[in-house]
CSV table of C-alpha atoms in Angstrom, one decimal:
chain,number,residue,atom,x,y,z
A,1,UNK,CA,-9.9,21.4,-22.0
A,2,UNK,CA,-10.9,22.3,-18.4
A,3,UNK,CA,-11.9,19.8,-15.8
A,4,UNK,CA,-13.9,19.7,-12.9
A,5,UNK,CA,-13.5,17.3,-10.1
A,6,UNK,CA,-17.3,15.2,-10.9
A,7,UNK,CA,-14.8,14.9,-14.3
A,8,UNK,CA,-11.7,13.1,-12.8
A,9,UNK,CA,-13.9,11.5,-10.3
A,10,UNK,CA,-15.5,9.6,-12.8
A,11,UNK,CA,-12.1,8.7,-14.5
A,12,UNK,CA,-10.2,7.6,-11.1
A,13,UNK,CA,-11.7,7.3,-7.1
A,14,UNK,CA,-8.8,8.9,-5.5
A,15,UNK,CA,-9.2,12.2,-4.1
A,16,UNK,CA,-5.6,13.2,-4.4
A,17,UNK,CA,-5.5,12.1,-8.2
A,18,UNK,CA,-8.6,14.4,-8.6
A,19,UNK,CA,-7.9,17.6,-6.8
A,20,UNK,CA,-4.3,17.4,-8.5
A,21,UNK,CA,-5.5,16.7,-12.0
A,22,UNK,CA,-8.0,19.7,-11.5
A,23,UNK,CA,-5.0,21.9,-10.2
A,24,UNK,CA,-3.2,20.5,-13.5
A,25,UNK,CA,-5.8,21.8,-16.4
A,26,UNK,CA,-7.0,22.7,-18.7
A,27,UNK,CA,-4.8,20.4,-20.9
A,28,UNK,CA,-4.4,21.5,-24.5
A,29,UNK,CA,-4.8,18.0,-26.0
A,30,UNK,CA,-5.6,14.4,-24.7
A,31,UNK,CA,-1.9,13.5,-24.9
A,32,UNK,CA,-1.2,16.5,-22.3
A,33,UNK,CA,-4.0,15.1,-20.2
A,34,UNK,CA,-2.7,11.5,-20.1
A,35,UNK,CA,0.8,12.6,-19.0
A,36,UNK,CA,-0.6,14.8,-16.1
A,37,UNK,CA,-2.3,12.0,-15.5
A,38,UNK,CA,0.5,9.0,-15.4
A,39,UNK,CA,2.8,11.6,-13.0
A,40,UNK,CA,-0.1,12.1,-10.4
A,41,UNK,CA,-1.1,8.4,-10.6
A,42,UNK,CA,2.7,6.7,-10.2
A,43,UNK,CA,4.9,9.6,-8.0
A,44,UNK,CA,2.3,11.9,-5.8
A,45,UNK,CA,-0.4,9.2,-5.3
A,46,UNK,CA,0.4,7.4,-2.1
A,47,UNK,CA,-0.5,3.2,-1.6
A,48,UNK,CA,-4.0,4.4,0.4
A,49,UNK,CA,-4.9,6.8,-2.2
A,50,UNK,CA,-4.6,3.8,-4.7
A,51,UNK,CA,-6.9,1.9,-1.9
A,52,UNK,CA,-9.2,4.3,-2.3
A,53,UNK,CA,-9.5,4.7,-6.0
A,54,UNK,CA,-9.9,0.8,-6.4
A,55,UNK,CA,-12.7,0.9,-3.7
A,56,UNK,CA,-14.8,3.0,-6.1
A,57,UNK,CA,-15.0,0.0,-8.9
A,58,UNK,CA,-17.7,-2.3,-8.5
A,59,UNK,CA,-16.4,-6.3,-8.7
A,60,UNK,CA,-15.4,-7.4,-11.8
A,61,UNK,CA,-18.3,-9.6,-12.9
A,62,UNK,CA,-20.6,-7.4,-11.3
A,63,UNK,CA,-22.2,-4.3,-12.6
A,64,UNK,CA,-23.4,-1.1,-10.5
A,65,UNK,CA,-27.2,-0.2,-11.4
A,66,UNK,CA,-26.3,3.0,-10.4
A,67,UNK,CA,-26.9,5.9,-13.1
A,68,UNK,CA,-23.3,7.7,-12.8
A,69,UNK,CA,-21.0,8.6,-15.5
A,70,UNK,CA,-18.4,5.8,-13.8
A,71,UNK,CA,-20.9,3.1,-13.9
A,72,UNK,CA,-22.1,3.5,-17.3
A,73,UNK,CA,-18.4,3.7,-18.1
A,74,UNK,CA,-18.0,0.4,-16.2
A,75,UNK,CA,-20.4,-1.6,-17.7
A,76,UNK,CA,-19.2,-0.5,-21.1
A,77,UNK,CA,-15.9,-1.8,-20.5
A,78,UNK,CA,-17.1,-5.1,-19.1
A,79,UNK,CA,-19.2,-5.5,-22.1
A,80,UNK,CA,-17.4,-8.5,-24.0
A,81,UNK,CA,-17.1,-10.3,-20.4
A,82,UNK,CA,-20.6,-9.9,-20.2
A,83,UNK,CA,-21.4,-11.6,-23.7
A,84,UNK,CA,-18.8,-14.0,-23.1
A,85,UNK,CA,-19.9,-15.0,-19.4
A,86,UNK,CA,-22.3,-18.4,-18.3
A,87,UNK,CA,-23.4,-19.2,-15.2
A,88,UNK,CA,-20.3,-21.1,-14.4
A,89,UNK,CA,-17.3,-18.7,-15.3
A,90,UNK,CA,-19.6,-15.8,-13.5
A,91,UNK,CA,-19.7,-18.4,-10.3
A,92,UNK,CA,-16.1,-19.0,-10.6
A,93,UNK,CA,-15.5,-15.6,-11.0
A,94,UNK,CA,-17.4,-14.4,-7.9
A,95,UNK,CA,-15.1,-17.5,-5.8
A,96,UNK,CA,-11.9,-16.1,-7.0
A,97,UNK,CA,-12.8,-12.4,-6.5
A,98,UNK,CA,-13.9,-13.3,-2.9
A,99,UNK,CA,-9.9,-15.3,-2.3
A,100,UNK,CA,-8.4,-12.6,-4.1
A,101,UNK,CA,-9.8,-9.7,-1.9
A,102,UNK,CA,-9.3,-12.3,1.5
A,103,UNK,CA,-5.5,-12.3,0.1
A,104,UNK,CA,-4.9,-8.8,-0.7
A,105,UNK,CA,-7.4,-6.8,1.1
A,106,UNK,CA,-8.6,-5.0,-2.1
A,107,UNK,CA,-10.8,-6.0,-5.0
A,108,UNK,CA,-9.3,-7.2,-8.3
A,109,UNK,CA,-8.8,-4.3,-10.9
A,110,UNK,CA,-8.0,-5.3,-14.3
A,111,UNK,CA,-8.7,-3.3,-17.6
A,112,UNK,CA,-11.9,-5.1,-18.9
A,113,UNK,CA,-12.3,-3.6,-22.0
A,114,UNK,CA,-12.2,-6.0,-24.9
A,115,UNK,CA,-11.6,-8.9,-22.5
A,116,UNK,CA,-13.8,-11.9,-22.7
A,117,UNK,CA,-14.7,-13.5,-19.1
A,118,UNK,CA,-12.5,-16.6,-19.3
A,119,UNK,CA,-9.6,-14.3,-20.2
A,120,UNK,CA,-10.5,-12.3,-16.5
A,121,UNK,CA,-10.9,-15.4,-14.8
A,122,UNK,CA,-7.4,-16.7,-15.9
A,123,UNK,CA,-5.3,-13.0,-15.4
A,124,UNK,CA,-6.9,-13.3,-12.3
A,125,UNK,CA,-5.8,-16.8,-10.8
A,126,UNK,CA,-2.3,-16.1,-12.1
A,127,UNK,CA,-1.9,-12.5,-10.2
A,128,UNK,CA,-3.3,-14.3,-7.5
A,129,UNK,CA,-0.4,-15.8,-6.6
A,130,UNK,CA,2.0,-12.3,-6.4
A,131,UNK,CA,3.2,-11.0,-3.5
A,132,UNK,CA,0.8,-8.5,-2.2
A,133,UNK,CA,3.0,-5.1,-3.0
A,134,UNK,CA,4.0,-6.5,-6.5
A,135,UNK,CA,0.2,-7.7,-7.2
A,136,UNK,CA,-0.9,-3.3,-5.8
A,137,UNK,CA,1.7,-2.0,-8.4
A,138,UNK,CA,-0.1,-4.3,-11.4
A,139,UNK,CA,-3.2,-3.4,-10.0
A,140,UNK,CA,-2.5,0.1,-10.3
A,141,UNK,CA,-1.1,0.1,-13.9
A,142,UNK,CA,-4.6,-1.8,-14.6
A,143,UNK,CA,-6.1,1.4,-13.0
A,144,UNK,CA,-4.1,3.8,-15.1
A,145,UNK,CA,-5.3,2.1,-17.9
A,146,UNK,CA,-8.8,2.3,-17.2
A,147,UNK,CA,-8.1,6.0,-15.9
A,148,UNK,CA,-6.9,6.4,-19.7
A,149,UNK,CA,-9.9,5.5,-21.7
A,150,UNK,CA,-11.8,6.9,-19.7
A,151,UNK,CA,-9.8,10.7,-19.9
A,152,UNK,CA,-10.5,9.8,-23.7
A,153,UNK,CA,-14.2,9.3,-23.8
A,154,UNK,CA,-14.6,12.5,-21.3
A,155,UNK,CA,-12.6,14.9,-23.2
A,156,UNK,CA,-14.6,13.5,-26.7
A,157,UNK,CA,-17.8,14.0,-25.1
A,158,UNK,CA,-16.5,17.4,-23.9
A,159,UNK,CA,-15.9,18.0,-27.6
A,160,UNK,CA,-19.2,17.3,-28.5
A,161,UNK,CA,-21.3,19.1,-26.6
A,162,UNK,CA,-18.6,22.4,-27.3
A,163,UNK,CA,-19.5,21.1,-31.4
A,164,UNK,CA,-22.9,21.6,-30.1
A,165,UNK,CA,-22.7,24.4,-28.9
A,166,UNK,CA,-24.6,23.5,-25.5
A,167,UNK,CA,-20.9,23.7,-23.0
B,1,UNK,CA,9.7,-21.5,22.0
B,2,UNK,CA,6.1,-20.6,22.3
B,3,UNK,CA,4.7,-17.2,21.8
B,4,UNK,CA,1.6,-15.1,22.7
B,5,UNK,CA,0.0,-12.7,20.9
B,6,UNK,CA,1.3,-10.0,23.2
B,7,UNK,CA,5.2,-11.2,22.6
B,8,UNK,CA,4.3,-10.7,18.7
B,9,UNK,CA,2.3,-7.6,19.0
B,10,UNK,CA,5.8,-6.0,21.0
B,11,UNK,CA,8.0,-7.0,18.1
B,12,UNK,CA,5.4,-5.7,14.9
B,13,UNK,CA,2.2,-4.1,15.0
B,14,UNK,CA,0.3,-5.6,12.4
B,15,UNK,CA,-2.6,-8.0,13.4
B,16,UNK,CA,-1.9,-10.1,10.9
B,17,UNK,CA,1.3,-10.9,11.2
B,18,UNK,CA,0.2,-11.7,15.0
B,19,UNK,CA,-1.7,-13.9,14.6
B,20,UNK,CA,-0.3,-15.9,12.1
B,21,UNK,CA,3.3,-15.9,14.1
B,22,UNK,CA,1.2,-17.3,17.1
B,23,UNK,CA,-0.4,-19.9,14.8
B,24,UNK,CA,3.2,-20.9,13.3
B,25,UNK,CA,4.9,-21.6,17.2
B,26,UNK,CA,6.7,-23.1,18.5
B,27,UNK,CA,9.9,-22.4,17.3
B,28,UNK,CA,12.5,-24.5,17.7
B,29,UNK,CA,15.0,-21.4,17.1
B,30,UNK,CA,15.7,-18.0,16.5
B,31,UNK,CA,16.4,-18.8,13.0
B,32,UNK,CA,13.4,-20.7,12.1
B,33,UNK,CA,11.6,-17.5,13.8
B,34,UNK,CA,12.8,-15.0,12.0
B,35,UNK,CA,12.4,-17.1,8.7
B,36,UNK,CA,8.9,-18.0,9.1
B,37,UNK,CA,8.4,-14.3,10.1
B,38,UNK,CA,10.1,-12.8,6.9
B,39,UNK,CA,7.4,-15.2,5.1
B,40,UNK,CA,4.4,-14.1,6.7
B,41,UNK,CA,6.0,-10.0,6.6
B,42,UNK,CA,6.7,-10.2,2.9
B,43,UNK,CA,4.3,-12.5,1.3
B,44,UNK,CA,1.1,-12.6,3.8
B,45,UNK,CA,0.7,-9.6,5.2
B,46,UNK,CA,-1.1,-7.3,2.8
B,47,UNK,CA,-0.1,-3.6,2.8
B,48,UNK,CA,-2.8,-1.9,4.6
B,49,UNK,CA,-1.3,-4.5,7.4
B,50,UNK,CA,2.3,-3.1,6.5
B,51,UNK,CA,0.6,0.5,7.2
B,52,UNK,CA,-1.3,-0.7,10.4
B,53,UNK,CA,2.4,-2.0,11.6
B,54,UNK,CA,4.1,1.5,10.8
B,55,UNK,CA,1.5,3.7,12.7
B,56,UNK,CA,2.5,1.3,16.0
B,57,UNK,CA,5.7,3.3,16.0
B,58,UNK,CA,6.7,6.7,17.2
B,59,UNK,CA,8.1,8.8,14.9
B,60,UNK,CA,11.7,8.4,14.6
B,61,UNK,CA,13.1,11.3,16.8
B,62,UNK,CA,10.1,11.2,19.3
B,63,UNK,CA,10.2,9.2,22.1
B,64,UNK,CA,7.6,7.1,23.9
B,65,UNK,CA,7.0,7.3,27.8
B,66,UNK,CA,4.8,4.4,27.5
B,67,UNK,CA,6.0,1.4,29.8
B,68,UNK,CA,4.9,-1.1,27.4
B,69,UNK,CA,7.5,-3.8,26.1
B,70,UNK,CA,7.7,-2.0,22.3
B,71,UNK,CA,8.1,1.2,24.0
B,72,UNK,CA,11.3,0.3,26.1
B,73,UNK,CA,12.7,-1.2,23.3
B,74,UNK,CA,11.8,2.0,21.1
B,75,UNK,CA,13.8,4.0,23.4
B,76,UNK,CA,16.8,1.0,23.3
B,77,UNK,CA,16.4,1.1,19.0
B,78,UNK,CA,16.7,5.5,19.2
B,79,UNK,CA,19.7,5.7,21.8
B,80,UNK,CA,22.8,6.2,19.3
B,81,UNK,CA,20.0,8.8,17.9
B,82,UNK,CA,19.7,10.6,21.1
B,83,UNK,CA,23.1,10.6,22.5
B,84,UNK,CA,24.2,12.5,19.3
B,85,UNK,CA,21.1,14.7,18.5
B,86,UNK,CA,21.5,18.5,19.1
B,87,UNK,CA,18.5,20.6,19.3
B,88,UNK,CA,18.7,21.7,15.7
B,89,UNK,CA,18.9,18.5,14.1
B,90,UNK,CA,16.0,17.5,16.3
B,91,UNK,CA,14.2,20.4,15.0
B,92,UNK,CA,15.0,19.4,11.1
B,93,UNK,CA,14.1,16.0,11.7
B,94,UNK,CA,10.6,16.9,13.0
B,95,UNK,CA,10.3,19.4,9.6
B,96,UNK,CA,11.6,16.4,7.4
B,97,UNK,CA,9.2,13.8,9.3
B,98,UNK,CA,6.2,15.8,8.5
B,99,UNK,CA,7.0,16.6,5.2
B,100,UNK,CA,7.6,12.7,5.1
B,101,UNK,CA,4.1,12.1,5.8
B,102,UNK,CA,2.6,14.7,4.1
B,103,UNK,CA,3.8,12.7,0.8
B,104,UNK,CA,3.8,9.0,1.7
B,105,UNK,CA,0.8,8.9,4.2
B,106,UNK,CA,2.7,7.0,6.9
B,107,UNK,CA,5.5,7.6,8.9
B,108,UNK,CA,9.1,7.4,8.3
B,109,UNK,CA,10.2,4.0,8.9
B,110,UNK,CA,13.9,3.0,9.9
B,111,UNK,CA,15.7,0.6,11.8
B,112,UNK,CA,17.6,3.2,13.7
B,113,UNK,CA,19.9,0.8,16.4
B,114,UNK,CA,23.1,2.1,16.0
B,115,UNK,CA,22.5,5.0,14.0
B,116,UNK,CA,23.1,9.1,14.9
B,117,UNK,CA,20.4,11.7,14.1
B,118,UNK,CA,22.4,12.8,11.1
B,119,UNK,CA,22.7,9.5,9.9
B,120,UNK,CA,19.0,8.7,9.9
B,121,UNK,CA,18.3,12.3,8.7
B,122,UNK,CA,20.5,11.8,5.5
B,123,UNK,CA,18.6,8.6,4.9
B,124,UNK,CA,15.5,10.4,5.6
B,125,UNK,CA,16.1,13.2,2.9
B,126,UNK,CA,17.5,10.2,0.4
B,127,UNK,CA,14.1,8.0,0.5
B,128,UNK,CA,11.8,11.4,0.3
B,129,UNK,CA,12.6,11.7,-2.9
B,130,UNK,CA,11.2,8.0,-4.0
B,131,UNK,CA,8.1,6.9,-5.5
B,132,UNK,CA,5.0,6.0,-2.7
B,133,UNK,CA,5.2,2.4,-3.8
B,134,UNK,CA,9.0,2.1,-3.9
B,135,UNK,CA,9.1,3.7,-0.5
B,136,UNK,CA,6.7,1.6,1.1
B,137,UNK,CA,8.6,-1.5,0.4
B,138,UNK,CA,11.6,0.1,1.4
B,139,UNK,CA,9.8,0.6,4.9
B,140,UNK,CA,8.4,-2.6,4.8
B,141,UNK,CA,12.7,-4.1,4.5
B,142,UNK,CA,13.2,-1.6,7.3
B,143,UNK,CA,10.1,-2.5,9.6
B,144,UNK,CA,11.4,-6.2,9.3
B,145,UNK,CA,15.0,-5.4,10.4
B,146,UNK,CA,13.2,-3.8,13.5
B,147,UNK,CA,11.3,-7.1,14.0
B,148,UNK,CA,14.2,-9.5,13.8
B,149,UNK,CA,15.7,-7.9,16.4
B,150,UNK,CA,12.9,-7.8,18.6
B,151,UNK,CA,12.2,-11.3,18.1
B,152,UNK,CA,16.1,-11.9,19.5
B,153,UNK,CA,15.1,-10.0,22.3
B,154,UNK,CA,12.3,-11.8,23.1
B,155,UNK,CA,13.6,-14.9,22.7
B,156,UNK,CA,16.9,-14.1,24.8
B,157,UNK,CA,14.1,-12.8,27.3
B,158,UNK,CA,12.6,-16.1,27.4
B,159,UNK,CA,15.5,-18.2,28.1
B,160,UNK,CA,17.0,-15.8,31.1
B,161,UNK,CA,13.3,-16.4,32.5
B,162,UNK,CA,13.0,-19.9,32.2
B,163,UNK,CA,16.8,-20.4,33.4
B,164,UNK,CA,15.6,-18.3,36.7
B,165,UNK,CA,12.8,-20.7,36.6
B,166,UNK,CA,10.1,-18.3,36.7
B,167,UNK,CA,8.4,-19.0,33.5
């Protein structure tokens, strides 16, 4: 399974991560993929390349219009939290995103997939009150997470179009 | 003892930490200094403040001919360093420094008062081998160490003036 970097780019922002993980493949199986992945992430990634990455979400609560693989990713994963939001959790959301990023200088990144808004909302007032370097470690592991499905759903729709015969 | 902005910047780099120090004087004493310090350090400061306080130092092994207050005391900090540095271990310490920074994205951090070049070289080769987010913290402990004892300097400063009358 071979990668380019438009690939990793979509799974993860940081340009370290990518240009590694495209020195790193192909990988024979997803499993392969995700252990590349975890080593780059945790021990050659440094703190600003983990900056970076979580730069290239959007908010959680908010969705990019934008038509890129990431995005359409993104809004797949907030899915429940959208069915689940009103008016009043997105407004409270949107107030504790803003104290959170004034706190900790980056945006809130949890793995939204599966998680209902309320359940957001209340993951982030308690990681609100970390330390900053223990609440960039969490964040990150929330990162690798989302870095994870997302290596999944790229290497099935790799398999498809090969099934296809269009790759 | 009051402080200006200028008095903090000379003891740690990061804005942040400034300007909240200012905001929290007077203290009363060193020790309530350095504790409401290692408060706003560890738990305020976010880490791209932690970075912007590293890249206010030379690099451990370089010298700064500024005449500003941080830079004299710099030169104080590195002179066990210097009086028992040979040009060889001068030489690896640059190679280590870069490779240092080539991995972490910030320079090596140490509080080197009272230690030799081989000393603080056999620290540096210890800590390369450490995780970026391990190793940033770890810089972070040894960034504070440098402050505390800038802050005793300062304050120490402070009395000798106001003793002479002249502040």
């Amino acid at each position: 399974m071979d990668f380019e970097e438009k690939d990793m780019l979509a799974c993860c922002g940081s340009t370290k991560f990518v240009r590694e993980m495209v020195l790193a493949s192909p990988f024979a199986s997803l499993d392969l993929a995700v252990s590349a992945a975890r080593d780059i992430w945790f021990n050659k990634v440094d703190v600003s390349g983990w900056l970076e990455a979580f730069a290239a979400h959007p908010q959680i609560g908010e969705s990019s219009s934008s038509n890129t693989t990431s995005a359409g990713w993104s809004r797949g994963e907030q899915s429940t939290a959208v069915a689940t939001a009103t008016d009043s959790s997105l407004q409270e959301l949107a107030e504790w995103n803003a104290r959170y990023r004034q706190k900790f200088g980056h945006i809130f990144i949890i793995c939204a997939s599966g998680r209902s808004t309320d359940e957001i909302l209340a993951e982030l007032k308690k990681r609100y009150s970390n330390r900053p370097i223990v609440e960039i470690e969490i964040a990150a592991t929330e990162q690798m997470k989302v870095t994870e499905l997302r290596l999944a759903k790229l290497i099935s729709a790799k398999a498809e179009a090969a099934s296809k015969g269009d790759s």
